[in-house]
Tab-separated table of C-alpha atoms in Angstrom:
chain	number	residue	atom	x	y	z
A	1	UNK	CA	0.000	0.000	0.000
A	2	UNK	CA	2.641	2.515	0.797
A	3	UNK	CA	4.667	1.572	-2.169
A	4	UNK	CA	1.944	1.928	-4.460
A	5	UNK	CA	1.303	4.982	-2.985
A	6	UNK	CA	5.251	6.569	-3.344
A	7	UNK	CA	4.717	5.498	-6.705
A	8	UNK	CA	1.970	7.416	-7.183
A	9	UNK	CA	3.712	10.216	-5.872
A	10	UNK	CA	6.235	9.851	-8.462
A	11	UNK	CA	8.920	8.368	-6.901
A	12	UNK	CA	10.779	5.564	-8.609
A	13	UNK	CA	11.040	2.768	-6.129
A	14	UNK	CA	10.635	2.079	-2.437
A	15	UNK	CA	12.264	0.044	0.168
A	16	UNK	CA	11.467	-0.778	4.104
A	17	UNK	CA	13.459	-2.105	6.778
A	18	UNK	CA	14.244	-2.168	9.957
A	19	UNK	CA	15.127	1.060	12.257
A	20	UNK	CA	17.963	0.272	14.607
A	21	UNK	CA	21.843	0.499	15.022
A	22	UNK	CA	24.200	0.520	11.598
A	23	UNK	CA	26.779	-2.112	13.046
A	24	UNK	CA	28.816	-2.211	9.896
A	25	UNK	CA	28.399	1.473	8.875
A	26	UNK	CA	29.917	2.967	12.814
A	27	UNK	CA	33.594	1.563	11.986
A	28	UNK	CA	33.719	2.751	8.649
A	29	UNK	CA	32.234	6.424	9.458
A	30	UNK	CA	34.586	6.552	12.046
A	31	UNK	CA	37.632	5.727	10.389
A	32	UNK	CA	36.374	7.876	7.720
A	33	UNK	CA	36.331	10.559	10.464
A	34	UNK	CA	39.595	9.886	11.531
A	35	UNK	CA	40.977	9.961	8.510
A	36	UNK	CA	39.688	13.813	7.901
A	37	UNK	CA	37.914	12.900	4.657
A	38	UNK	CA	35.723	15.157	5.785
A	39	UNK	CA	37.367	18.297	4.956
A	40	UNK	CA	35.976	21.102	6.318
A	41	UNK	CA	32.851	19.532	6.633
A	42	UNK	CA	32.712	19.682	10.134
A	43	UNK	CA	28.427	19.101	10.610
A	44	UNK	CA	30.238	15.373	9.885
A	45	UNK	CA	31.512	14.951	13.070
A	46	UNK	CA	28.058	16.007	15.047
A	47	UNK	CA	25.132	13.571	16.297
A	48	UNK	CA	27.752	10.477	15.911
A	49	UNK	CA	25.385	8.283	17.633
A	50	UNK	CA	22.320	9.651	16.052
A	51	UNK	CA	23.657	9.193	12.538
A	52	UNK	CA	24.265	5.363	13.119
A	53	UNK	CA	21.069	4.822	15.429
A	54	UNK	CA	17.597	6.603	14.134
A	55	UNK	CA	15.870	5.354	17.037
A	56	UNK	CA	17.444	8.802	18.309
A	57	UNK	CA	15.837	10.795	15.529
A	58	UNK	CA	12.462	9.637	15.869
A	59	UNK	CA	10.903	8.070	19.376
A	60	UNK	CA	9.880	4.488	19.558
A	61	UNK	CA	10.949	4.234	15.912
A	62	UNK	CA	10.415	0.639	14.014
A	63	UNK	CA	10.816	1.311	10.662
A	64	UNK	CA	13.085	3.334	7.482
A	65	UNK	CA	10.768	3.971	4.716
A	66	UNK	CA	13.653	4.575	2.142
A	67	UNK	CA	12.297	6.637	-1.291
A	68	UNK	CA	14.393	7.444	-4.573
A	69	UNK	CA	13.875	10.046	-6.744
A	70	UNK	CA	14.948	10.788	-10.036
A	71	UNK	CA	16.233	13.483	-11.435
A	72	UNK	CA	17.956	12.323	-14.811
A	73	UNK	CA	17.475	15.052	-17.244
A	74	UNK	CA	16.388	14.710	-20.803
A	75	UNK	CA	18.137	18.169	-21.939
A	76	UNK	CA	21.747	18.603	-20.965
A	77	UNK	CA	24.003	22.152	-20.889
A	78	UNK	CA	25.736	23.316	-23.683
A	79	UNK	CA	28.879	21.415	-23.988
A	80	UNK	CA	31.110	24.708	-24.386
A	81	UNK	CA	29.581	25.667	-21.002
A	82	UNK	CA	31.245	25.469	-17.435
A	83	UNK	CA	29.310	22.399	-16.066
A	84	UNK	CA	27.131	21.706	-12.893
A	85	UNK	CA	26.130	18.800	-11.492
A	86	UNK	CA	22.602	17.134	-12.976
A	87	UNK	CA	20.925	17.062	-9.945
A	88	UNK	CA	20.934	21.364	-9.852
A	89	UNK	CA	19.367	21.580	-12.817
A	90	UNK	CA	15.775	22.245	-11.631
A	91	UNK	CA	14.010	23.169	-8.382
A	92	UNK	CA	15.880	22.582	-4.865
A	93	UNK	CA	15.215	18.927	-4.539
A	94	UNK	CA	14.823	19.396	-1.000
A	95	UNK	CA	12.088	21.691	-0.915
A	96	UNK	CA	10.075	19.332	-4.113
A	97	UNK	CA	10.590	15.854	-1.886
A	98	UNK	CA	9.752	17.326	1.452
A	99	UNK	CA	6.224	17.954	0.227
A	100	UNK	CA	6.010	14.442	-1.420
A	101	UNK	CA	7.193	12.964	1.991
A	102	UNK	CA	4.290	14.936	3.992
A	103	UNK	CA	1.969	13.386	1.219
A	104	UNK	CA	3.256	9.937	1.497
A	105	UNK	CA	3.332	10.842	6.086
A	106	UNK	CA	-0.355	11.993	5.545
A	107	UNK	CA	-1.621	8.953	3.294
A	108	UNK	CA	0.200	6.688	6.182
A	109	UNK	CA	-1.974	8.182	8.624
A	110	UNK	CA	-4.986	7.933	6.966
A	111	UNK	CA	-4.640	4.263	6.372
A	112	UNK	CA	-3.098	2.898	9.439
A	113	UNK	CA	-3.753	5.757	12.019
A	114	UNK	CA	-2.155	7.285	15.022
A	115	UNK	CA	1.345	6.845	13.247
A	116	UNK	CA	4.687	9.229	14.700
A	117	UNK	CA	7.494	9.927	12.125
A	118	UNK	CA	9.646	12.615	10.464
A	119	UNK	CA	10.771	13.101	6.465
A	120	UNK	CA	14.368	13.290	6.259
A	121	UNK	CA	15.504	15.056	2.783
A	122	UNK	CA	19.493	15.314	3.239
A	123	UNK	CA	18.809	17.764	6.388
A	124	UNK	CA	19.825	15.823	9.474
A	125	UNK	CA	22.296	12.963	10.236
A	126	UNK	CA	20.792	10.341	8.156
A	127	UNK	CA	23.028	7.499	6.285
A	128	UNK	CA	20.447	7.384	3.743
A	129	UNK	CA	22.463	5.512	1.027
A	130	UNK	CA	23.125	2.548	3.662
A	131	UNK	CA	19.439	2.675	4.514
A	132	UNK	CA	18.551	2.693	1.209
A	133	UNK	CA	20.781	-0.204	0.682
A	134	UNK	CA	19.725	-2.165	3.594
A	135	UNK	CA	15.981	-1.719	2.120
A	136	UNK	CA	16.921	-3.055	-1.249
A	137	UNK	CA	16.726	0.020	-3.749
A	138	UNK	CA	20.445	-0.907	-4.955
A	139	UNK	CA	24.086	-0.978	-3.526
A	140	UNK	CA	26.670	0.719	-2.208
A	141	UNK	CA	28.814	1.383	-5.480
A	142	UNK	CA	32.840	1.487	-5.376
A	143	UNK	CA	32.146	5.819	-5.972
A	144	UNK	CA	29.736	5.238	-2.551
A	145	UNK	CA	26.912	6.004	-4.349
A	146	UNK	CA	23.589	3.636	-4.532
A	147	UNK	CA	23.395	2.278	-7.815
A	148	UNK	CA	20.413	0.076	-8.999
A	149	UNK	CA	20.884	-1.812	-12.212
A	150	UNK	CA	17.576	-0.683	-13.635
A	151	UNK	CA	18.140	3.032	-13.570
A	152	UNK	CA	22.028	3.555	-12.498
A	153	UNK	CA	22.073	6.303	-9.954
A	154	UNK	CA	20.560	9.239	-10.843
A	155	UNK	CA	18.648	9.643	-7.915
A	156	UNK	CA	17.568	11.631	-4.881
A	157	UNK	CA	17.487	9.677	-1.385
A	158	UNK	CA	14.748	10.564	1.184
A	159	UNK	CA	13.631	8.678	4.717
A	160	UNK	CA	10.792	8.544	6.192
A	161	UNK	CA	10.827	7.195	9.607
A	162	UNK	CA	8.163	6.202	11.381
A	163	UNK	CA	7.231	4.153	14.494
A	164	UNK	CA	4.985	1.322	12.889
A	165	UNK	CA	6.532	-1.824	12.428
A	166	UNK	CA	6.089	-2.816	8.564
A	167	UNK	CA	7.117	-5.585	6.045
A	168	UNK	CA	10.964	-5.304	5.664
A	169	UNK	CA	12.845	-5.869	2.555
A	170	UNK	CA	16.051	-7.588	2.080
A	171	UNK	CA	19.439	-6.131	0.495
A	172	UNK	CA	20.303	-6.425	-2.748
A	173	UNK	CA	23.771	-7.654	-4.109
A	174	UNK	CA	26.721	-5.790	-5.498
A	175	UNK	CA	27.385	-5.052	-9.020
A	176	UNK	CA	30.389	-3.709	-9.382
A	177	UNK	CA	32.328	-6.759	-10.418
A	178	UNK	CA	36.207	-6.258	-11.471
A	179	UNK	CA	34.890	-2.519	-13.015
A	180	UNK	CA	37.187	0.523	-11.731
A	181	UNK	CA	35.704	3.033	-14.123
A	182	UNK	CA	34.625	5.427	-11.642
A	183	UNK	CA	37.924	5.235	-9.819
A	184	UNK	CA	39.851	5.326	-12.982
A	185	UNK	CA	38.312	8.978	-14.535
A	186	UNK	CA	37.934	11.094	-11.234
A	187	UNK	CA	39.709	14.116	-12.384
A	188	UNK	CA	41.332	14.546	-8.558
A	189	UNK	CA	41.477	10.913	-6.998
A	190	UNK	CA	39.430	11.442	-4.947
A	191	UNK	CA	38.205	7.793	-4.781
A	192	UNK	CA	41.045	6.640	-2.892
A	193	UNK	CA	40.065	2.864	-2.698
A	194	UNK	CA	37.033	1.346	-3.969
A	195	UNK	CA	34.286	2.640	-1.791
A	196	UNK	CA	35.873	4.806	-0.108
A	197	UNK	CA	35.319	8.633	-1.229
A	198	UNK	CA	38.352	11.152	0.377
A	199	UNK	CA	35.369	14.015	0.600
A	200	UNK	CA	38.174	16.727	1.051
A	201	UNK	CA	39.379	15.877	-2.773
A	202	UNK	CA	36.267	15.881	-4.530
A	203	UNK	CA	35.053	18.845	-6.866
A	204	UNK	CA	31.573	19.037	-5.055
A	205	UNK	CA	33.525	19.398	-1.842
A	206	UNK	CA	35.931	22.328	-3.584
A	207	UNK	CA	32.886	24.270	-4.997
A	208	UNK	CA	30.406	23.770	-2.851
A	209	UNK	CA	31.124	22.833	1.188
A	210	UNK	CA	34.382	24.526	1.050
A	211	UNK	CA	34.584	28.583	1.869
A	212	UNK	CA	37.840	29.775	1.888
A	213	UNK	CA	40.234	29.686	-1.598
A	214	UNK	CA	40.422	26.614	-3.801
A	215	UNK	CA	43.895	25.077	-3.484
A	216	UNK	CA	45.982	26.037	-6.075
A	217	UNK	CA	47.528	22.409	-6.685
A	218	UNK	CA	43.972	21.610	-7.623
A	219	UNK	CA	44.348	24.091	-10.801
A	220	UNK	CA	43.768	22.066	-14.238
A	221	UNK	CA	41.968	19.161	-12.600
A	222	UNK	CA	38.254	20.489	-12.561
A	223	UNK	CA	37.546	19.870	-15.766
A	224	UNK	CA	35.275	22.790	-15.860
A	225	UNK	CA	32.885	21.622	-13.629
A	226	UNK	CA	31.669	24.968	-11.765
A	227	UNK	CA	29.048	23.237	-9.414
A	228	UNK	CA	29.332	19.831	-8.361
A	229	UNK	CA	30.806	17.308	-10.354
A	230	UNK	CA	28.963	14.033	-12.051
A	231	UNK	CA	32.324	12.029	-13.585
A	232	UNK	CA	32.407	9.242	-11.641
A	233	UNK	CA	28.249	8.865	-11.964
A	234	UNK	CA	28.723	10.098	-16.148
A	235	UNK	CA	31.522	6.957	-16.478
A	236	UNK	CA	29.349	3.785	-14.772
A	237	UNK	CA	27.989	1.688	-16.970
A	238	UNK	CA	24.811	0.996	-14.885
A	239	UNK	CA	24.073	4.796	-15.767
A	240	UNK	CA	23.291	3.868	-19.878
A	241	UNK	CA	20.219	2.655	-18.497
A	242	UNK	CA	19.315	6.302	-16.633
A	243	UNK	CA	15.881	7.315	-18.135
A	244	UNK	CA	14.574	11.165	-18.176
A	245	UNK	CA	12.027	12.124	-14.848
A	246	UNK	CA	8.846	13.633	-15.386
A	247	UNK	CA	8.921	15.711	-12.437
A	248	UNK	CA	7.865	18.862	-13.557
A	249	UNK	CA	9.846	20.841	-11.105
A	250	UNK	CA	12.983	19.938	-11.817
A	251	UNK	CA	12.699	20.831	-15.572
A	252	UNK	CA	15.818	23.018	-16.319
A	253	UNK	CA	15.716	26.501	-17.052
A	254	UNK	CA	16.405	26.936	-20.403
A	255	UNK	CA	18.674	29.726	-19.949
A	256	UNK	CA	20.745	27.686	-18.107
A	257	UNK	CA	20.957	25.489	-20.992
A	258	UNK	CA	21.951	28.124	-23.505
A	259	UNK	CA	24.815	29.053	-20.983
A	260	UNK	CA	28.399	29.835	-22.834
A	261	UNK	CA	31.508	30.558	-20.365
A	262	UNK	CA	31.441	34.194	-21.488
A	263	UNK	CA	27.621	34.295	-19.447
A	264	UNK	CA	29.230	32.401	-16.497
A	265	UNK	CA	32.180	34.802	-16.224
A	266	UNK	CA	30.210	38.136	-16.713
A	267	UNK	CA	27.158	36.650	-14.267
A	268	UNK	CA	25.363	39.454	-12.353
A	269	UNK	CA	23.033	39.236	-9.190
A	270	UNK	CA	20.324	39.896	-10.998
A	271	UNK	CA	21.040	36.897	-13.496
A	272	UNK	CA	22.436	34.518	-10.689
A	273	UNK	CA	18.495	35.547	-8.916
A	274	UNK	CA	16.627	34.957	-12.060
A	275	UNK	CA	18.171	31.336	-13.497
A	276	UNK	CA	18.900	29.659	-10.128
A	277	UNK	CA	15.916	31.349	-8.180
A	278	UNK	CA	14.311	28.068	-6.817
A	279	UNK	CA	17.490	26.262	-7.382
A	280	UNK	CA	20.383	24.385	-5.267
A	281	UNK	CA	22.982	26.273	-6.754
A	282	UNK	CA	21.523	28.818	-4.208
A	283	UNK	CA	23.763	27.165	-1.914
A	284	UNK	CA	27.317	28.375	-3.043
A	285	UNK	CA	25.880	31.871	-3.116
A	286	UNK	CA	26.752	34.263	-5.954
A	287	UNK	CA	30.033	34.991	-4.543
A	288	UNK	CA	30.952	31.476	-4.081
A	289	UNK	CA	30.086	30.850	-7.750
A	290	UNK	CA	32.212	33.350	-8.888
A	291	UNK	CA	34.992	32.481	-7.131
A	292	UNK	CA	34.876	28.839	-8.728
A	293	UNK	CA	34.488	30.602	-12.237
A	294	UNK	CA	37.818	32.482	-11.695
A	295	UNK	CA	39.436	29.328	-10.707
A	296	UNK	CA	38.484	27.655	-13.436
A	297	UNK	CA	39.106	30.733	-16.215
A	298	UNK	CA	42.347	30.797	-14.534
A	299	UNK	CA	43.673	27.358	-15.178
């Protein structure tokens, strides 16, 4: 019932399981931790406990309703353009799954009753890719990100977590095999074994989390990627079966798609406002943007 329903709600697949302690996830995030791989990104190292254990998000919790969402484009930027990341193309994905999570929340409540959860959209210390793993929807890949071998991995990761016990789902198996194309083409190494992501070396990191100047040994290795970066998603194989959404909201601008690096090096505040208005680009702020154009003209 509640799968049929997230379908209905346009998400692309579904996947329940238990709520309680990631045993095999603490280790790893906290050798990750350890290691620094976290940059600057210092929200990391908060709610250690909570981030392994979502009983401490939500009281009495039972079950991870794990959602994806796709967001595979069917227009793509100029290719003379600095580049951003696939997923910024349309509306803030947070603000367009929170409302289908309230949906899916109120339709819960409706059928089953006096039901307690939260929606989770990337805004508190969720693992959602190991939930969503757990659950089913695909596995871990060696780039750490959830790859299904219908649709690749193309895909927005929500939770909703709720205290009603529910029919769980079992994992799914790995499909990597002996392929190293995602380690192979990131343009800094920043996948420094297989499944294990160095945050602190990868473009997203660089020109998005990170505030101060862009290291200068980093200079020629961007390959023009101004907001995020999609190489090691662009190179797996699993992606030649991504398929286009048909979310309306996160239809791209089309200005953003007649984009030349002349527009991105001359952008004004009243341009930045108008193409990225509802958008997650938002994020780096105009300033932020500009400074990763500069970089990049300055290679």
């Amino acid at each position: 019932m509640i799968k049929a329903e997230s379908k209905r709600l346009g998400f692309l697949s579904c996947g329940i399981s238990r709520a309680g302690f990631l045993e095999e996830e603490a280790p790893r995030l906290e050798n990750w931790l350890n290691k620094n791989m976290h940059g600057q990104m210092f929200y990391m190292e908060n709610h250690f406990d909570k981030r392994l254990n979502p009983t401490l998000l939500v009281d009495g919790a039972k079950s991870v309703i794990s959602l994806l969402l796709n967001y595979y484009p069917s227009e793509f930027q100029n290719k003379e353009s600095y580049k951003i990341s696939k997923y910024a193309y349309g509306q803030d994905y947070h603000f367009v799954i929170k409302e289908k999570l309230k949906e899916l929340l109120y339709f819960i409540r409706t059928e089953i009753g006096e039901v307690s959860g939260r929606a989770f959209v990337d805004s508190a210390p969720v693992l959602d890719k190991a939930w969503a793993a757990k659950s089913g929807l695909g596995w871990m890949g060696k780039n750490t990100n959830l790859i299904t071998q219908k649709v690749g991995s193309f895909y927005f990761i929500a939770e909703l977590i709720v205290d009603v016990e529910l029919e769980y789902d079992a994992p799914t198996t790995d499909h990597c095999g002996s392929c190293t194309a995602c380690i192979d083409e990131c343009p800094t190494n920043a996948i420094v074994a297989p499944y294990v992501v160095d945050g602190s070396k990868c473009i997203s990191y660089f020109t998005i989390e990170l505030k101060e100047n862009i290291p200068t040994e980093m200079k020629g290795k961007f390959d023009d990627w101004v907001f995020g970066c999609d190489v090691c998603q662009d190179v797996c194989p699993w992606n030649r079966f991504s398929k286009p959404h048909s979310e309306p909201l996160f239809q791209v601008n089309p200005e953003l798609l007649s984009f030349t690096k002349k527009d991105w090096e001359e952008i004004t505040e009243d341009v930045f406002k108008e193409v990225f208005k509802n958008s997650a680009v938002k994020r780096t702020k105009l300033e932020g943007l500009q400074r990763n154009v500069e970089f990049l003209k300055n290679k």
